[in-house]
PDB file of C-alpha atoms in Angstrom:
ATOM      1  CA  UNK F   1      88.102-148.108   1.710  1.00 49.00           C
ATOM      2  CA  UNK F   2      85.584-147.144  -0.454  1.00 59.00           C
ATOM      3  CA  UNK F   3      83.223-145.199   2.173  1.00 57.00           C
ATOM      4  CA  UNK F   4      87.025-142.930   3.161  1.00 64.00           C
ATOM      5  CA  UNK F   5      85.523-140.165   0.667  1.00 72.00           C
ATOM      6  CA  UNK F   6      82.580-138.978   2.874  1.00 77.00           C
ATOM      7  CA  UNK F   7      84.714-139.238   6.004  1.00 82.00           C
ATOM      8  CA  UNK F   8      86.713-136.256   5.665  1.00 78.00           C
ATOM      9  CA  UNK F   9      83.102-133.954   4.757  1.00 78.00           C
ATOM     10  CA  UNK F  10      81.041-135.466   7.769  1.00 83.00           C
ATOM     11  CA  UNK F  11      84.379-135.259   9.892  1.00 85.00           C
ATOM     12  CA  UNK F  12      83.981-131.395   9.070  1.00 82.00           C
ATOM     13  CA  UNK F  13      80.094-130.970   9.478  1.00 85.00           C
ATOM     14  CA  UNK F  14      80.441-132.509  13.026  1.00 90.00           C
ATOM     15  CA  UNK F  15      83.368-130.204  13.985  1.00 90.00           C
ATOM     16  CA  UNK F  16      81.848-127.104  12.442  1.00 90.00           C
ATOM     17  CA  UNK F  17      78.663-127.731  14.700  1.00 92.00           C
ATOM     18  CA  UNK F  18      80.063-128.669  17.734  1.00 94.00           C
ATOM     19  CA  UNK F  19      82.521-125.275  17.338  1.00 93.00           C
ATOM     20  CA  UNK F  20      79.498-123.752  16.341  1.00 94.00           C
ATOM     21  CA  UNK F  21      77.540-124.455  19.390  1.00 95.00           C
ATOM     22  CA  UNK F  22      80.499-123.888  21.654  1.00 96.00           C
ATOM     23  CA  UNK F  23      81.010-120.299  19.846  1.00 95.00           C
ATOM     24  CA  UNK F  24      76.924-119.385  20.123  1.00 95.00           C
ATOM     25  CA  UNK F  25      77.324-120.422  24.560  1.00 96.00           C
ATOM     26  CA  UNK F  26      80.485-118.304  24.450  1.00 96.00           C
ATOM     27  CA  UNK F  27      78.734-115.423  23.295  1.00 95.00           C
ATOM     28  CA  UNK F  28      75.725-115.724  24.841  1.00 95.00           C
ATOM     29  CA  UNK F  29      76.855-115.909  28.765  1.00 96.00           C
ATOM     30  CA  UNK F  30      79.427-113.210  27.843  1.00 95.00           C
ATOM     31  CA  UNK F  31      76.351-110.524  26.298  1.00 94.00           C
ATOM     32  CA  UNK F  32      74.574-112.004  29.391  1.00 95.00           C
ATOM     33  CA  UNK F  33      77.510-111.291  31.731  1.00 95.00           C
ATOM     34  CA  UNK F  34      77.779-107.886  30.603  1.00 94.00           C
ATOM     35  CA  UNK F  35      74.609-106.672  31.355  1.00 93.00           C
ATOM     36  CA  UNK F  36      72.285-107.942  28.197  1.00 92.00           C
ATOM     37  CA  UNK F  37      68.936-108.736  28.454  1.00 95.00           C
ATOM     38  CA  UNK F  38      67.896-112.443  28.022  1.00 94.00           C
ATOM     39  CA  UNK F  39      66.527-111.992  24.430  1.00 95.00           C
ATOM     40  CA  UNK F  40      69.932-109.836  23.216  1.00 94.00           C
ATOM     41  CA  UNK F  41      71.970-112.625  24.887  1.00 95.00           C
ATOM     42  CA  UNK F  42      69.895-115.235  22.768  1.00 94.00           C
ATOM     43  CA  UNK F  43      70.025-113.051  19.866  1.00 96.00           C
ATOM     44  CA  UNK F  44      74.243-112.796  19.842  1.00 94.00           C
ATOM     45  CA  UNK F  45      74.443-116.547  20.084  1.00 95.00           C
ATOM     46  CA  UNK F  46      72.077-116.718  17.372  1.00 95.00           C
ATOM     47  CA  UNK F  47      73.944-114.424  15.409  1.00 95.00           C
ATOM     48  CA  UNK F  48      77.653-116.337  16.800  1.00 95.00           C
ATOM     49  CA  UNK F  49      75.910-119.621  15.816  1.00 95.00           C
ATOM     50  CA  UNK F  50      75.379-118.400  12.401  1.00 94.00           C
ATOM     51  CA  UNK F  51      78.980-116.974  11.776  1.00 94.00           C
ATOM     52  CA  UNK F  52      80.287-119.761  12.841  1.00 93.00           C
ATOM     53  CA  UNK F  53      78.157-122.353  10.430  1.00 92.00           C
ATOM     54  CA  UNK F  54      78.663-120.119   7.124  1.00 93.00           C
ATOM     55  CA  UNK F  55      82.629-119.720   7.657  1.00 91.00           C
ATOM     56  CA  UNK F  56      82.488-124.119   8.901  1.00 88.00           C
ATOM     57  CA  UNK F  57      80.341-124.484   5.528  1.00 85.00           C
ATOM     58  CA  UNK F  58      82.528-122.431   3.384  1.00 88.00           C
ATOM     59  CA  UNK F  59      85.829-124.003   4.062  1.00 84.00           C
ATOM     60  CA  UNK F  60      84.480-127.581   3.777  1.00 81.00           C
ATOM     61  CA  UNK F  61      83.332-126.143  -0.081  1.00 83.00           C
ATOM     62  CA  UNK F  62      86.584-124.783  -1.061  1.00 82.00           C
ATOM     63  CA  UNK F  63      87.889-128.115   0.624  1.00 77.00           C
ATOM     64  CA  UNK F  64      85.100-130.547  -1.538  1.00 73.00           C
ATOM     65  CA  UNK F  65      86.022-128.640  -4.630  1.00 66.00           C
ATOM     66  CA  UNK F  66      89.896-129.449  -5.234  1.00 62.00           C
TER      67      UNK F  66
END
């Protein structure tokens, strides 16, 4: 029982980047699907990729801090 402390954080960095990735496809075949060019497609996934990390990283440091 002693390792149970760092479950719940990794547990949150592996679901934050695996909703992160799914979020950054998402946007990119949608921009890509709506006409964008290949680099703005790559550069709203980028940009959903990011989002997605910051708001994943955030809540697991209001989480860690209780």
């Amino acid at each position: 029982m002693s390792g149970t402390p760092y479950l719940v954080p990794l547990l949150v960095v592996v679901i934050t980047a695996l909703v992160s990735i799914i979020c950054g496809i998402t946007a990119g075949l949608l921009k890509r699907l709506d006409g964008g060019s290949v680099p703005a497609s790559l550069m709203m996934a980028g940009g959903a990729v990011g989002a997605c990390v910051t708001v994943g990283l955030m809540a697991m440091g209001l989480m860690w801090g209780r």
